[in-house]
Amino acid sequence: MRADRLVATLLFLQERGRVTVPEVAAELEVSERTARRDLEALATSGIPVYSQRGRGGGWSLVGGARTNLTGLTADEIRALFLATGPLSATPELRTTLRKLVRALPPPLREQAQAATRAGVVDATDWSSNAVTADAAHRSALQGAVIDGIRVRLGYAGARKPAGERTVDPLGLVTKAGVDYLVAGTDKGLRTFRLSRVTSVEPTGEPVVRPPDFDLATAWRALSGAFRDGIHAVTARARVHPDALALLHRLLGGRVRVGGPLPDGWTEVWVDGPAAQALAGHLAGLGSRVEVLEPPEVRQWLARIGAELTGMYAED
């Protein structure tokens, strides 16, 4: 922490040109005694810092000297602050960005500050449900990944009660705004959606990392298996023109459109994880979609239709 504080003090000096001990203490939220000790440490370490007593005095860099701690170009700075600006709600990122801004020359500093205000991240969906994980859990998992520490993970799976398991955190992945943990388990590599994490407790034991593990390669394999599961069943159907756009909104890339049919309808192929699930998705379109094959999906649609008729048909 002392080294971080000395760098922050130097950047503050660089930004202001001349500072007083009370100003440094207030900026870094330390005592005046600590601030004075840090300024003296900079001076004795070879940094061209000197103090001047009396009215208008303070601590300054000799000759207005500057220390370039970034080495970044204007385009690199803009890209960095555009990427991190919307995330700067966390105290750690706010501190990091503030330090980096102070290390920049004035023209680049203005661009960096403008970039942090150029974007906003809204962490809720249109139903006002949070779609990002609790910050404390994310921070704890990031620390476990970096430090290589095994954790006891509290986790509530889809349609399953919360439970606890011991896992080896290997990396974090963000896909379409949703965060996932890639971890080793007693059943091999698994993914855990961070929004379903209920607790993270480090065990103090080192992570067991698979030989030649690469996060990007592991994620491609895991996400590929998940994608294959989504496309396990394919139905061929005909869709009324009025329902084609709605079908696309409901199932997105799981719909493949063929050519127009003689009656004006459109032939499509729709993928799903199972016949029952696929029938459930298509049932909402009613008579505007007709499944031609396979028989299993047609049978599930008939069963759903019979159940709905039995429940809602008038006496």
mmCIF file of C-alpha atoms in Angstrom:
data_model
loop_
_atom_site.group_PDB
_atom_site.id
_atom_site.type_symbol
_atom_site.label_atom_id
_atom_site.label_comp_id
_atom_site.label_asym_id
_atom_site.label_seq_id
_atom_site.Cartn_x
_atom_site.Cartn_y
_atom_site.Cartn_z
ATOM 1 C CA MET A 1 0.000 0.000 0.000
ATOM 2 C CA ARG A 2 2.921 2.415 0.680
ATOM 3 C CA ALA A 3 4.137 2.117 -2.908
ATOM 4 C CA ASP A 4 0.620 2.800 -4.232
ATOM 5 C CA ARG A 5 0.354 5.852 -1.989
ATOM 6 C CA LEU A 6 3.719 7.234 -3.132
ATOM 7 C CA VAL A 7 2.667 6.900 -6.784
ATOM 8 C CA ALA A 8 -0.631 8.636 -6.015
ATOM 9 C CA THR A 9 1.239 11.425 -4.223
ATOM 10 C CA LEU A 10 3.564 11.887 -7.183
ATOM 11 C CA LEU A 11 0.640 12.041 -9.597
ATOM 12 C CA PHE A 12 -1.093 14.594 -7.367
ATOM 13 C CA LEU A 13 2.059 16.710 -7.397
ATOM 14 C CA GLN A 14 2.281 16.378 -11.148
ATOM 15 C CA GLU A 15 -1.316 17.493 -11.576
ATOM 16 C CA ARG A 16 -1.246 20.466 -9.179
ATOM 17 C CA GLY A 17 2.339 21.654 -9.653
ATOM 18 C CA ARG A 18 2.548 22.646 -5.989
ATOM 19 C CA VAL A 19 0.764 21.066 -3.025
ATOM 20 C CA THR A 20 0.657 21.430 0.733
ATOM 21 C CA VAL A 21 0.789 18.663 3.288
ATOM 22 C CA PRO A 22 -2.876 19.189 4.307
ATOM 23 C CA GLU A 23 -3.920 18.989 0.627
ATOM 24 C CA VAL A 24 -2.096 15.673 0.151
ATOM 25 C CA ALA A 25 -3.558 14.324 3.390
ATOM 26 C CA ALA A 26 -7.091 15.252 2.335
ATOM 27 C CA GLU A 27 -6.692 13.866 -1.203
ATOM 28 C CA LEU A 28 -5.278 10.501 -0.122
ATOM 29 C CA GLU A 29 -7.351 10.295 3.065
ATOM 30 C CA VAL A 30 -4.334 9.875 5.354
ATOM 31 C CA SER A 31 -3.004 11.830 8.321
ATOM 32 C CA GLU A 32 -0.845 14.936 7.756
ATOM 33 C CA ARG A 33 2.026 13.111 9.435
ATOM 34 C CA THR A 34 1.759 10.276 6.890
ATOM 35 C CA ALA A 35 1.468 12.738 4.001
ATOM 36 C CA ARG A 36 4.601 14.610 5.109
ATOM 37 C CA ARG A 37 6.506 11.329 5.508
ATOM 38 C CA ASP A 38 5.511 10.270 1.969
ATOM 39 C CA LEU A 39 6.625 13.590 0.461
ATOM 40 C CA GLU A 40 9.954 13.298 2.239
ATOM 41 C CA ALA A 41 10.310 9.717 1.022
ATOM 42 C CA LEU A 42 9.837 10.888 -2.578
ATOM 43 C CA ALA A 43 12.506 13.538 -2.112
ATOM 44 C CA THR A 44 15.050 11.097 -0.646
ATOM 45 C CA SER A 45 14.382 8.481 -3.333
ATOM 46 C CA GLY A 46 15.733 10.641 -6.133
ATOM 47 C CA ILE A 47 12.464 12.177 -7.345
ATOM 48 C CA PRO A 48 13.066 15.940 -7.967
ATOM 49 C CA VAL A 49 10.690 17.040 -5.193
ATOM 50 C CA TYR A 50 11.473 19.966 -2.922
ATOM 51 C CA SER A 51 9.677 21.937 -0.206
ATOM 52 C CA GLN A 52 9.414 25.694 0.209
ATOM 53 C CA ARG A 53 8.481 27.271 3.541
ATOM 54 C CA GLY A 54 6.442 30.379 4.206
ATOM 55 C CA ARG A 55 3.366 31.957 2.615
ATOM 56 C CA GLY A 56 2.666 30.426 -0.781
ATOM 57 C CA GLY A 57 5.032 27.581 -0.027
ATOM 58 C CA GLY A 58 4.505 23.866 -0.345
ATOM 59 C CA TRP A 59 5.951 20.909 -2.172
ATOM 60 C CA SER A 60 6.772 21.014 -5.888
ATOM 61 C CA LEU A 61 8.534 19.099 -8.631
ATOM 62 C CA VAL A 62 11.811 20.811 -9.555
ATOM 63 C CA GLY A 63 11.400 22.869 -12.716
ATOM 64 C CA GLY A 64 7.884 21.565 -13.202
ATOM 65 C CA ALA A 65 9.299 18.096 -13.988
ATOM 66 C CA ARG A 66 6.836 15.432 -15.120
ATOM 67 C CA THR A 67 6.966 11.674 -14.889
ATOM 68 C CA ASN A 68 5.287 9.818 -17.724
ATOM 69 C CA LEU A 69 3.746 6.750 -16.077
ATOM 70 C CA THR A 70 1.540 5.730 -18.976
ATOM 71 C CA GLY A 71 3.327 5.654 -22.341
ATOM 72 C CA LEU A 72 -0.116 5.503 -23.955
ATOM 73 C CA THR A 73 -1.136 7.157 -27.211
ATOM 74 C CA ALA A 74 -4.229 9.354 -27.539
ATOM 75 C CA ASP A 75 -6.168 6.570 -29.314
ATOM 76 C CA GLU A 76 -5.151 4.013 -26.678
ATOM 77 C CA ILE A 77 -6.238 6.323 -23.856
ATOM 78 C CA ARG A 78 -9.600 6.978 -25.511
ATOM 79 C CA ALA A 79 -10.208 3.256 -26.034
ATOM 80 C CA LEU A 80 -9.221 2.447 -22.448
ATOM 81 C CA PHE A 81 -11.486 5.027 -20.856
ATOM 82 C CA LEU A 82 -14.397 4.203 -23.169
ATOM 83 C CA ALA A 83 -14.119 0.570 -22.060
ATOM 84 C CA THR A 84 -13.657 1.200 -18.344
ATOM 85 C CA GLY A 85 -15.615 4.401 -17.864
ATOM 86 C CA PRO A 86 -19.066 2.765 -17.600
ATOM 87 C CA LEU A 87 -17.620 0.259 -15.102
ATOM 88 C CA SER A 88 -16.102 2.872 -12.823
ATOM 89 C CA ALA A 89 -18.873 2.588 -10.233
ATOM 90 C CA THR A 90 -16.622 0.332 -8.152
ATOM 91 C CA PRO A 91 -14.239 2.075 -5.727
ATOM 92 C CA GLU A 92 -11.217 0.214 -7.109
ATOM 93 C CA LEU A 93 -11.863 1.330 -10.679
ATOM 94 C CA ARG A 94 -12.604 4.896 -9.639
ATOM 95 C CA THR A 95 -9.266 5.053 -7.828
ATOM 96 C CA THR A 96 -7.411 3.482 -10.744
ATOM 97 C CA LEU A 97 -8.920 5.842 -13.308
ATOM 98 C CA ARG A 98 -8.271 8.873 -11.113
ATOM 99 C CA LYS A 99 -4.608 7.927 -10.815
ATOM 100 C CA LEU A 100 -4.295 7.348 -14.534
ATOM 101 C CA VAL A 101 -5.957 10.669 -15.382
ATOM 102 C CA ARG A 102 -3.417 12.504 -13.246
ATOM 103 C CA ALA A 103 -0.556 10.854 -15.098
ATOM 104 C CA LEU A 104 -1.743 12.228 -18.448
ATOM 105 C CA PRO A 105 -0.737 15.540 -19.997
ATOM 106 C CA PRO A 106 -3.589 18.118 -20.005
ATOM 107 C CA PRO A 107 -4.823 17.614 -23.620
ATOM 108 C CA LEU A 108 -5.089 13.842 -23.193
ATOM 109 C CA ARG A 109 -6.553 14.258 -19.727
ATOM 110 C CA GLU A 110 -9.555 16.142 -21.125
ATOM 111 C CA GLN A 111 -10.210 13.394 -23.694
ATOM 112 C CA ALA A 112 -9.960 10.704 -21.016
ATOM 113 C CA GLN A 113 -12.429 12.473 -18.738
ATOM 114 C CA ALA A 114 -14.839 12.961 -21.660
ATOM 115 C CA ALA A 115 -14.584 9.251 -22.535
ATOM 116 C CA THR A 116 -15.590 8.207 -19.007
ATOM 117 C CA ARG A 117 -18.801 10.196 -19.442
ATOM 118 C CA ALA A 118 -19.572 8.782 -22.899
ATOM 119 C CA GLY A 119 -21.280 5.579 -21.781
ATOM 120 C CA VAL A 120 -23.540 4.131 -19.109
ATOM 121 C CA VAL A 121 -24.122 0.502 -18.094
ATOM 122 C CA ASP A 122 -27.673 -0.365 -16.984
ATOM 123 C CA ALA A 123 -27.444 -3.587 -14.981
ATOM 124 C CA THR A 124 -31.151 -4.462 -15.166
ATOM 125 C CA ASP A 125 -33.266 -5.957 -17.923
ATOM 126 C CA TRP A 126 -36.614 -4.543 -19.073
ATOM 127 C CA SER A 127 -38.333 -6.339 -16.215
ATOM 128 C CA SER A 128 -36.108 -4.462 -13.741
ATOM 129 C CA ASN A 129 -34.300 -7.678 -12.806
ATOM 130 C CA ALA A 130 -30.584 -7.452 -12.164
ATOM 131 C CA VAL A 131 -28.596 -9.258 -14.859
ATOM 132 C CA THR A 132 -25.159 -8.888 -13.310
ATOM 133 C CA ALA A 133 -23.760 -10.725 -10.331
ATOM 134 C CA ASP A 134 -23.393 -9.245 -6.883
ATOM 135 C CA ALA A 135 -20.236 -7.119 -6.903
ATOM 136 C CA ALA A 136 -18.889 -8.751 -3.744
ATOM 137 C CA HIS A 137 -19.147 -12.237 -5.267
ATOM 138 C CA ARG A 138 -17.546 -11.098 -8.528
ATOM 139 C CA SER A 139 -14.692 -9.444 -6.672
ATOM 140 C CA ALA A 140 -14.152 -12.526 -4.500
ATOM 141 C CA LEU A 141 -14.097 -14.818 -7.531
ATOM 142 C CA GLN A 142 -11.733 -12.534 -9.430
ATOM 143 C CA GLY A 143 -9.388 -12.646 -6.447
ATOM 144 C CA ALA A 144 -9.630 -16.439 -6.260
ATOM 145 C CA VAL A 145 -8.854 -16.791 -9.974
ATOM 146 C CA ILE A 146 -5.852 -14.455 -9.779
ATOM 147 C CA ASP A 147 -4.507 -15.899 -6.512
ATOM 148 C CA GLY A 148 -5.194 -19.499 -7.548
ATOM 149 C CA ILE A 149 -7.277 -20.347 -4.455
ATOM 150 C CA ARG A 150 -9.945 -23.067 -4.312
ATOM 151 C CA VAL A 151 -13.349 -21.895 -3.033
ATOM 152 C CA ARG A 152 -16.551 -23.276 -1.559
ATOM 153 C CA LEU A 153 -19.185 -21.934 -3.905
ATOM 154 C CA GLY A 154 -22.796 -21.407 -2.907
ATOM 155 C CA TYR A 155 -24.858 -21.822 -6.061
ATOM 156 C CA ALA A 156 -28.534 -22.034 -7.000
ATOM 157 C CA GLY A 157 -28.939 -23.806 -10.335
ATOM 158 C CA ALA A 158 -31.884 -23.323 -12.662
ATOM 159 C CA ARG A 159 -34.980 -24.781 -10.961
ATOM 160 C CA LYS A 160 -32.748 -26.220 -8.225
ATOM 161 C CA PRO A 161 -32.341 -25.217 -4.564
ATOM 162 C CA ALA A 162 -29.109 -23.514 -3.508
ATOM 163 C CA GLY A 163 -26.292 -25.845 -2.583
ATOM 164 C CA GLU A 164 -22.587 -25.674 -1.877
ATOM 165 C CA ARG A 165 -19.702 -27.261 -3.741
ATOM 166 C CA THR A 166 -15.910 -26.940 -3.764
ATOM 167 C CA VAL A 167 -14.515 -25.742 -7.090
ATOM 168 C CA ASP A 168 -11.244 -24.588 -8.634
ATOM 169 C CA PRO A 169 -11.841 -21.088 -10.130
ATOM 170 C CA LEU A 170 -9.979 -20.897 -13.459
ATOM 171 C CA GLY A 171 -11.393 -17.830 -15.206
ATOM 172 C CA LEU A 172 -14.281 -15.423 -15.734
ATOM 173 C CA VAL A 173 -16.103 -14.997 -19.047
ATOM 174 C CA THR A 174 -18.678 -12.403 -20.125
ATOM 175 C CA LYS A 175 -21.065 -13.470 -22.885
ATOM 176 C CA ALA A 176 -23.723 -11.047 -24.138
ATOM 177 C CA GLY A 177 -23.546 -9.086 -20.874
ATOM 178 C CA VAL A 178 -23.814 -12.171 -18.639
ATOM 179 C CA ASP A 179 -20.873 -13.235 -16.463
ATOM 180 C CA TYR A 180 -19.808 -16.856 -16.008
ATOM 181 C CA LEU A 181 -17.177 -18.611 -13.909
ATOM 182 C CA VAL A 182 -15.218 -21.427 -15.534
ATOM 183 C CA ALA A 183 -14.132 -23.810 -12.809
ATOM 184 C CA GLY A 184 -12.779 -27.273 -12.263
ATOM 185 C CA THR A 185 -15.029 -29.685 -10.349
ATOM 186 C CA ASP A 186 -14.965 -33.361 -9.439
ATOM 187 C CA LYS A 187 -16.934 -33.906 -12.673
ATOM 188 C CA GLY A 188 -14.573 -31.901 -14.886
ATOM 189 C CA LEU A 189 -14.783 -28.340 -16.191
ATOM 190 C CA ARG A 190 -18.101 -26.588 -15.574
ATOM 191 C CA THR A 191 -19.565 -23.100 -16.006
ATOM 192 C CA PHE A 192 -21.434 -21.218 -13.273
ATOM 193 C CA ARG A 193 -23.572 -18.172 -13.968
ATOM 194 C CA LEU A 194 -22.446 -15.478 -11.533
ATOM 195 C CA SER A 195 -25.973 -14.154 -10.999
ATOM 196 C CA ARG A 196 -26.801 -17.523 -9.362
ATOM 197 C CA VAL A 197 -23.824 -17.475 -6.986
ATOM 198 C CA THR A 198 -24.990 -17.119 -3.371
ATOM 199 C CA SER A 199 -21.660 -17.236 -1.512
ATOM 200 C CA VAL A 200 -17.905 -17.514 -2.047
ATOM 201 C CA GLU A 201 -15.628 -18.847 0.689
ATOM 202 C CA PRO A 202 -11.886 -19.297 0.000
ATOM 203 C CA THR A 203 -10.537 -22.567 1.381
ATOM 204 C CA GLY A 204 -6.881 -21.548 1.410
ATOM 205 C CA GLU A 205 -6.043 -24.574 -0.743
ATOM 206 C CA PRO A 206 -4.320 -24.065 -4.099
ATOM 207 C CA VAL A 207 -6.282 -24.479 -7.318
ATOM 208 C CA VAL A 208 -5.675 -27.683 -9.269
ATOM 209 C CA ARG A 209 -5.182 -26.387 -12.799
ATOM 210 C CA PRO A 210 -5.489 -28.798 -15.750
ATOM 211 C CA PRO A 211 -2.274 -29.180 -17.774
ATOM 212 C CA ASP A 212 -1.987 -26.642 -20.626
ATOM 213 C CA PHE A 213 -5.261 -24.998 -19.562
ATOM 214 C CA ASP A 214 -6.291 -22.070 -21.764
ATOM 215 C CA LEU A 215 -9.417 -20.129 -20.800
ATOM 216 C CA ALA A 216 -10.456 -19.179 -24.353
ATOM 217 C CA THR A 217 -10.097 -22.764 -25.573
ATOM 218 C CA ALA A 218 -11.973 -24.146 -22.566
ATOM 219 C CA TRP A 219 -14.819 -21.658 -23.028
ATOM 220 C CA ARG A 220 -15.190 -22.539 -26.711
ATOM 221 C CA ALA A 221 -15.532 -26.207 -25.796
ATOM 222 C CA LEU A 222 -17.982 -25.592 -22.947
ATOM 223 C CA SER A 223 -20.130 -23.106 -24.855
ATOM 224 C CA GLY A 224 -20.066 -25.373 -27.922
ATOM 225 C CA ALA A 225 -21.472 -28.250 -25.875
ATOM 226 C CA PHE A 226 -24.182 -25.956 -24.502
ATOM 227 C CA ARG A 227 -24.998 -24.732 -27.996
ATOM 228 C CA ASP A 228 -25.236 -28.311 -29.267
ATOM 229 C CA GLY A 229 -27.727 -29.022 -26.491
ATOM 230 C CA ILE A 230 -29.907 -26.112 -27.589
ATOM 231 C CA HIS A 231 -29.926 -27.487 -31.151
ATOM 232 C CA ALA A 232 -30.563 -31.129 -30.192
ATOM 233 C CA VAL A 233 -33.965 -31.325 -31.951
ATOM 234 C CA THR A 234 -34.932 -29.717 -35.265
ATOM 235 C CA ALA A 235 -38.507 -29.266 -36.452
ATOM 236 C CA ARG A 236 -39.546 -28.513 -40.026
ATOM 237 C CA ALA A 237 -42.598 -26.277 -40.124
ATOM 238 C CA ARG A 238 -44.647 -23.864 -42.179
ATOM 239 C CA VAL A 239 -45.339 -20.398 -40.815
ATOM 240 C CA HIS A 240 -47.959 -17.794 -41.713
ATOM 241 C CA PRO A 241 -46.383 -14.528 -42.972
ATOM 242 C CA ASP A 242 -47.863 -12.614 -40.028
ATOM 243 C CA ALA A 243 -46.030 -14.837 -37.530
ATOM 244 C CA LEU A 244 -42.588 -15.041 -39.122
ATOM 245 C CA ALA A 245 -41.222 -11.878 -37.477
ATOM 246 C CA LEU A 246 -42.583 -12.949 -34.079
ATOM 247 C CA LEU A 247 -40.981 -16.373 -34.449
ATOM 248 C CA HIS A 248 -37.642 -14.680 -35.096
ATOM 249 C CA ARG A 249 -38.048 -12.486 -32.005
ATOM 250 C CA LEU A 250 -38.889 -15.498 -29.854
ATOM 251 C CA LEU A 251 -36.156 -17.887 -30.999
ATOM 252 C CA GLY A 252 -33.597 -15.745 -32.817
ATOM 253 C CA GLY A 253 -30.784 -17.725 -34.388
ATOM 254 C CA ARG A 254 -32.567 -21.019 -33.753
ATOM 255 C CA VAL A 255 -34.805 -20.276 -36.760
ATOM 256 C CA ARG A 256 -33.625 -20.969 -40.317
ATOM 257 C CA VAL A 257 -35.890 -19.677 -43.077
ATOM 258 C CA GLY A 258 -36.448 -21.561 -46.313
ATOM 259 C CA GLY A 259 -38.366 -20.473 -49.372
ATOM 260 C CA PRO A 260 -41.992 -19.385 -49.794
ATOM 261 C CA LEU A 261 -44.582 -22.122 -50.222
ATOM 262 C CA PRO A 262 -47.343 -22.095 -52.896
ATOM 263 C CA ASP A 263 -49.968 -21.078 -50.312
ATOM 264 C CA GLY A 264 -47.989 -17.975 -49.282
ATOM 265 C CA TRP A 265 -46.659 -19.480 -46.051
ATOM 266 C CA THR A 266 -42.906 -19.884 -45.416
ATOM 267 C CA GLU A 267 -40.971 -23.075 -44.736
ATOM 268 C CA VAL A 268 -38.703 -22.905 -41.661
ATOM 269 C CA TRP A 269 -36.489 -25.134 -39.563
ATOM 270 C CA VAL A 270 -36.495 -24.495 -35.811
ATOM 271 C CA ASP A 271 -34.012 -25.908 -33.282
ATOM 272 C CA GLY A 272 -34.639 -26.750 -29.637
ATOM 273 C CA PRO A 273 -33.094 -28.707 -26.745
ATOM 274 C CA ALA A 274 -35.897 -31.317 -26.688
ATOM 275 C CA ALA A 275 -39.206 -32.093 -28.428
ATOM 276 C CA GLN A 276 -41.281 -30.977 -25.417
ATOM 277 C CA ALA A 277 -39.416 -27.685 -25.007
ATOM 278 C CA LEU A 278 -39.603 -26.910 -28.720
ATOM 279 C CA ALA A 279 -43.344 -27.644 -28.773
ATOM 280 C CA GLY A 280 -43.812 -25.328 -25.818
ATOM 281 C CA HIS A 281 -42.112 -22.467 -27.691
ATOM 282 C CA LEU A 282 -44.159 -23.006 -30.850
ATOM 283 C CA ALA A 283 -47.511 -23.540 -29.114
ATOM 284 C CA GLY A 284 -47.860 -19.829 -28.427
ATOM 285 C CA LEU A 285 -48.164 -19.137 -32.153
ATOM 286 C CA GLY A 286 -51.315 -21.240 -32.342
ATOM 287 C CA SER A 287 -52.546 -22.068 -35.829
ATOM 288 C CA ARG A 288 -50.100 -19.652 -37.440
ATOM 289 C CA VAL A 289 -47.417 -22.342 -37.368
ATOM 290 C CA GLU A 290 -47.756 -25.978 -38.421
ATOM 291 C CA VAL A 291 -45.032 -28.465 -37.553
ATOM 292 C CA LEU A 292 -44.556 -30.984 -40.340
ATOM 293 C CA GLU A 293 -41.913 -33.124 -38.646
ATOM 294 C CA PRO A 294 -40.687 -34.809 -36.497
ATOM 295 C CA PRO A 295 -43.660 -36.715 -35.066
ATOM 296 C CA GLU A 296 -42.462 -36.205 -31.474
ATOM 297 C CA VAL A 297 -42.898 -32.414 -31.677
ATOM 298 C CA ARG A 298 -46.347 -32.798 -33.318
ATOM 299 C CA GLN A 299 -47.407 -35.177 -30.526
ATOM 300 C CA TRP A 300 -46.314 -32.733 -27.825
ATOM 301 C CA LEU A 301 -48.191 -29.905 -29.570
ATOM 302 C CA ALA A 302 -51.325 -32.054 -29.663
ATOM 303 C CA ARG A 303 -50.942 -32.842 -25.972
ATOM 304 C CA ILE A 304 -50.451 -29.158 -25.076
ATOM 305 C CA GLY A 305 -53.467 -28.224 -27.166
ATOM 306 C CA ALA A 306 -55.635 -30.851 -25.473
ATOM 307 C CA GLU A 307 -54.547 -29.710 -22.011
ATOM 308 C CA LEU A 308 -55.310 -26.073 -22.814
ATOM 309 C CA THR A 309 -58.672 -26.983 -24.310
ATOM 310 C CA GLY A 310 -59.565 -28.987 -21.235
ATOM 311 C CA MET A 311 -58.628 -26.122 -18.963
ATOM 312 C CA TYR A 312 -60.122 -23.175 -20.852
ATOM 313 C CA ALA A 313 -62.968 -24.590 -22.973
ATOM 314 C CA GLU A 314 -66.377 -23.233 -21.952
ATOM 315 C CA ASP A 315 -68.874 -25.694 -20.481
#
